[in-house]
Amino acid sequence: ELSVGDFLMRIRKTLQCSRECFILALVYIDRVVEQSSDIVINNMTVHRLLLTSVLIASKVLDDKGEDNAAYAKVGGVSTKDLNDMEVGFIKRLGWRLFVKPQDHEWYRGLVCRVAESLKVEDLNERGVQQASS
């Protein structure tokens, strides 16, 4: 099983989508989860949600994004399944793909704070490991 972080790195490296796509994808996932009580995020669904939301965000932001077949290949799903997931996701969003700049900045700040806290935790864990070595 591929970790969420490794999966996102695979998408970033293979599909060359912009960093901003990941912020927009987070906004979209948050909106979908807020609107749909039947959406469950777990080990079985998280990769598909990420793949679909990054695909949509890439289409909104990136001029030279990859096509659905390339995303499907990276995500390990069929192109038909990804097409269906994309349509379902956009419908759940109510076709609301625009994100206000202040909302984008809020999510960007959130991601930066989380990333910074993970760096601190990682450094603390390494320090403990080095001290005990």
PDB file of C-alpha atoms in Angstrom:
ATOM      1  CA  GLU A   1       0.000   0.000   0.000  1.00  0.00           C
ATOM      2  CA  LEU A   2       1.372   3.381  -1.052  1.00  0.00           C
ATOM      3  CA  SER A   3       1.318   6.105   1.615  1.00  0.00           C
ATOM      4  CA  VAL A   4      -0.593   9.297   0.892  1.00  0.00           C
ATOM      5  CA  GLY A   5       2.655  11.270   0.819  1.00  0.00           C
ATOM      6  CA  ASP A   6       4.291   8.848  -1.601  1.00  0.00           C
ATOM      7  CA  PHE A   7       1.181   8.854  -3.777  1.00  0.00           C
ATOM      8  CA  LEU A   8       1.170  12.649  -3.963  1.00  0.00           C
ATOM      9  CA  MET A   9       4.888  12.652  -4.807  1.00  0.00           C
ATOM     10  CA  ARG A  10       4.233  10.138  -7.592  1.00  0.00           C
ATOM     11  CA  ILE A  11       1.533  12.396  -9.018  1.00  0.00           C
ATOM     12  CA  ARG A  12       3.758  15.474  -8.751  1.00  0.00           C
ATOM     13  CA  LYS A  13       6.806  13.865 -10.356  1.00  0.00           C
ATOM     14  CA  THR A  14       5.056  11.862 -13.054  1.00  0.00           C
ATOM     15  CA  LEU A  15       2.326  14.260 -14.121  1.00  0.00           C
ATOM     16  CA  GLN A  16       4.208  17.529 -13.584  1.00  0.00           C
ATOM     17  CA  CYS A  17       1.228  19.317 -12.080  1.00  0.00           C
ATOM     18  CA  SER A  18       1.884  22.584 -10.303  1.00  0.00           C
ATOM     19  CA  ARG A  19       2.191  22.840  -6.530  1.00  0.00           C
ATOM     20  CA  GLU A  20      -0.892  25.039  -6.506  1.00  0.00           C
ATOM     21  CA  CYS A  21      -2.925  22.117  -7.840  1.00  0.00           C
ATOM     22  CA  PHE A  22      -2.479  20.378  -4.524  1.00  0.00           C
ATOM     23  CA  ILE A  23      -3.864  23.372  -2.621  1.00  0.00           C
ATOM     24  CA  LEU A  24      -6.845  23.590  -4.960  1.00  0.00           C
ATOM     25  CA  ALA A  25      -7.366  19.827  -4.686  1.00  0.00           C
ATOM     26  CA  LEU A  26      -7.550  20.175  -0.898  1.00  0.00           C
ATOM     27  CA  VAL A  27     -10.187  22.894  -1.245  1.00  0.00           C
ATOM     28  CA  TYR A  28     -12.209  20.656  -3.553  1.00  0.00           C
ATOM     29  CA  ILE A  29     -11.980  17.648  -1.241  1.00  0.00           C
ATOM     30  CA  ASP A  30     -13.018  19.788   1.714  1.00  0.00           C
ATOM     31  CA  ARG A  31     -16.016  21.101  -0.237  1.00  0.00           C
ATOM     32  CA  VAL A  32     -17.092  17.640  -1.360  1.00  0.00           C
ATOM     33  CA  VAL A  33     -16.833  16.166   2.123  1.00  0.00           C
ATOM     34  CA  GLU A  34     -18.757  19.131   3.532  1.00  0.00           C
ATOM     35  CA  GLN A  35     -21.538  18.720   0.947  1.00  0.00           C
ATOM     36  CA  SER A  36     -21.787  14.930   0.949  1.00  0.00           C
ATOM     37  CA  SER A  37     -22.366  13.053   4.178  1.00  0.00           C
ATOM     38  CA  ASP A  38     -21.887   9.739   2.361  1.00  0.00           C
ATOM     39  CA  ILE A  39     -18.232  10.455   1.462  1.00  0.00           C
ATOM     40  CA  VAL A  40     -15.893   8.517   3.710  1.00  0.00           C
ATOM     41  CA  ILE A  41     -12.161   9.138   3.615  1.00  0.00           C
ATOM     42  CA  ASN A  42     -10.219   6.030   4.551  1.00  0.00           C
ATOM     43  CA  ASN A  43      -7.441   3.813   3.210  1.00  0.00           C
ATOM     44  CA  MET A  44      -9.764   2.514   0.497  1.00  0.00           C
ATOM     45  CA  THR A  45     -10.909   5.926  -0.805  1.00  0.00           C
ATOM     46  CA  VAL A  46      -8.173   8.471  -0.125  1.00  0.00           C
ATOM     47  CA  HIS A  47      -6.063   7.713  -3.203  1.00  0.00           C
ATOM     48  CA  ARG A  48      -9.043   7.956  -5.537  1.00  0.00           C
ATOM     49  CA  LEU A  49     -10.197  11.222  -3.967  1.00  0.00           C
ATOM     50  CA  LEU A  50      -6.716  12.691  -4.266  1.00  0.00           C
ATOM     51  CA  LEU A  51      -6.257  11.517  -7.836  1.00  0.00           C
ATOM     52  CA  THR A  52      -9.610  12.917  -8.925  1.00  0.00           C
ATOM     53  CA  SER A  53      -9.272  16.227  -7.128  1.00  0.00           C
ATOM     54  CA  VAL A  54      -5.720  16.834  -8.411  1.00  0.00           C
ATOM     55  CA  LEU A  55      -6.858  15.981 -11.943  1.00  0.00           C
ATOM     56  CA  ILE A  56      -9.651  18.550 -11.737  1.00  0.00           C
ATOM     57  CA  ALA A  57      -7.393  21.154 -10.137  1.00  0.00           C
ATOM     58  CA  SER A  58      -4.820  20.612 -12.871  1.00  0.00           C
ATOM     59  CA  LYS A  59      -7.441  21.215 -15.541  1.00  0.00           C
ATOM     60  CA  VAL A  60      -8.395  24.466 -13.823  1.00  0.00           C
ATOM     61  CA  LEU A  61      -4.845  25.756 -13.220  1.00  0.00           C
ATOM     62  CA  ASP A  62      -2.307  24.147 -15.531  1.00  0.00           C
ATOM     63  CA  ASP A  63      -2.145  25.039 -19.199  1.00  0.00           C
ATOM     64  CA  LYS A  64      -0.176  21.941 -20.162  1.00  0.00           C
ATOM     65  CA  GLY A  65      -1.656  19.302 -17.905  1.00  0.00           C
ATOM     66  CA  GLU A  66      -1.728  15.617 -18.713  1.00  0.00           C
ATOM     67  CA  ASP A  67      -4.854  13.887 -19.969  1.00  0.00           C
ATOM     68  CA  ASN A  68      -7.117  11.557 -18.005  1.00  0.00           C
ATOM     69  CA  ALA A  69      -5.394   8.453 -19.385  1.00  0.00           C
ATOM     70  CA  ALA A  70      -2.067   9.565 -17.884  1.00  0.00           C
ATOM     71  CA  TYR A  71      -3.697  10.249 -14.511  1.00  0.00           C
ATOM     72  CA  ALA A  72      -5.486   6.903 -14.629  1.00  0.00           C
ATOM     73  CA  LYS A  73      -2.225   5.094 -15.293  1.00  0.00           C
ATOM     74  CA  VAL A  74      -0.468   6.806 -12.364  1.00  0.00           C
ATOM     75  CA  GLY A  75      -3.454   6.137 -10.117  1.00  0.00           C
ATOM     76  CA  GLY A  76      -3.821   2.506 -11.087  1.00  0.00           C
ATOM     77  CA  VAL A  77      -7.404   2.868 -12.303  1.00  0.00           C
ATOM     78  CA  SER A  78      -8.997   2.588 -15.714  1.00  0.00           C
ATOM     79  CA  THR A  79      -9.564   5.746 -17.726  1.00  0.00           C
ATOM     80  CA  LYS A  80     -13.297   5.012 -17.714  1.00  0.00           C
ATOM     81  CA  ASP A  81     -13.335   4.771 -13.916  1.00  0.00           C
ATOM     82  CA  LEU A  82     -11.400   8.027 -13.607  1.00  0.00           C
ATOM     83  CA  ASN A  83     -13.751   9.749 -16.076  1.00  0.00           C
ATOM     84  CA  ASP A  84     -16.719   8.576 -13.988  1.00  0.00           C
ATOM     85  CA  MET A  85     -15.032   9.706 -10.753  1.00  0.00           C
ATOM     86  CA  GLU A  86     -14.299  13.112 -12.282  1.00  0.00           C
ATOM     87  CA  VAL A  87     -17.896  13.675 -13.373  1.00  0.00           C
ATOM     88  CA  GLY A  88     -19.245  12.493 -10.008  1.00  0.00           C
ATOM     89  CA  PHE A  89     -16.786  14.677  -8.095  1.00  0.00           C
ATOM     90  CA  ILE A  90     -17.624  17.792 -10.132  1.00  0.00           C
ATOM     91  CA  LYS A  91     -21.349  17.153  -9.691  1.00  0.00           C
ATOM     92  CA  ARG A  92     -20.836  16.853  -5.926  1.00  0.00           C
ATOM     93  CA  LEU A  93     -19.021  20.194  -6.077  1.00  0.00           C
ATOM     94  CA  GLY A  94     -22.098  21.627  -7.744  1.00  0.00           C
ATOM     95  CA  TRP A  95     -19.805  22.663 -10.616  1.00  0.00           C
ATOM     96  CA  ARG A  96     -18.269  25.245  -8.227  1.00  0.00           C
ATOM     97  CA  LEU A  97     -14.634  25.111  -9.331  1.00  0.00           C
ATOM     98  CA  PHE A  98     -13.776  28.750  -8.678  1.00  0.00           C
ATOM     99  CA  VAL A  99     -11.936  29.400  -5.414  1.00  0.00           C
ATOM    100  CA  LYS A 100     -11.740  32.918  -3.995  1.00  0.00           C
ATOM    101  CA  PRO A 101      -8.177  34.162  -3.528  1.00  0.00           C
ATOM    102  CA  GLN A 102      -8.681  34.585   0.231  1.00  0.00           C
ATOM    103  CA  ASP A 103      -9.939  30.979   0.514  1.00  0.00           C
ATOM    104  CA  HIS A 104      -6.963  29.735  -1.491  1.00  0.00           C
ATOM    105  CA  GLU A 105      -4.598  31.647   0.790  1.00  0.00           C
ATOM    106  CA  TRP A 106      -6.264  30.216   3.901  1.00  0.00           C
ATOM    107  CA  TYR A 107      -5.781  26.635   2.663  1.00  0.00           C
ATOM    108  CA  ARG A 108      -2.254  27.431   1.504  1.00  0.00           C
ATOM    109  CA  GLY A 109      -1.441  28.760   4.971  1.00  0.00           C
ATOM    110  CA  LEU A 110      -2.926  25.642   6.535  1.00  0.00           C
ATOM    111  CA  VAL A 111      -0.776  23.387   4.363  1.00  0.00           C
ATOM    112  CA  CYS A 112       2.327  25.433   5.165  1.00  0.00           C
ATOM    113  CA  ARG A 113       1.633  25.231   8.920  1.00  0.00           C
ATOM    114  CA  VAL A 114       1.102  21.473   8.760  1.00  0.00           C
ATOM    115  CA  ALA A 115       4.234  20.997   6.646  1.00  0.00           C
ATOM    116  CA  GLU A 116       6.252  23.055   9.105  1.00  0.00           C
ATOM    117  CA  SER A 117       4.970  21.080  12.086  1.00  0.00           C
ATOM    118  CA  LEU A 118       5.825  17.819  10.302  1.00  0.00           C
ATOM    119  CA  LYS A 119       9.357  19.079   9.699  1.00  0.00           C
ATOM    120  CA  VAL A 120       9.710  19.908  13.392  1.00  0.00           C
ATOM    121  CA  GLU A 121       8.361  16.489  14.386  1.00  0.00           C
ATOM    122  CA  ASP A 122      10.724  14.803  11.920  1.00  0.00           C
ATOM    123  CA  LEU A 123      13.677  16.756  13.275  1.00  0.00           C
ATOM    124  CA  ASN A 124      12.678  15.905  16.842  1.00  0.00           C
ATOM    125  CA  GLU A 125      12.412  12.197  15.976  1.00  0.00           C
ATOM    126  CA  ARG A 126      15.809  12.264  14.267  1.00  0.00           C
ATOM    127  CA  GLY A 127      17.314  14.046  17.252  1.00  0.00           C
ATOM    128  CA  VAL A 128      15.956  11.388  19.598  1.00  0.00           C
ATOM    129  CA  GLN A 129      17.221   8.627  17.316  1.00  0.00           C
ATOM    130  CA  GLN A 130      20.671  10.221  17.032  1.00  0.00           C
ATOM    131  CA  ALA A 131      20.879  10.832  20.769  1.00  0.00           C
ATOM    132  CA  SER A 132      20.024   7.219  21.512  1.00  0.00           C
ATOM    133  CA  SER A 133      22.537   5.902  18.960  1.00  0.00           C
TER     134      SER A 133
END
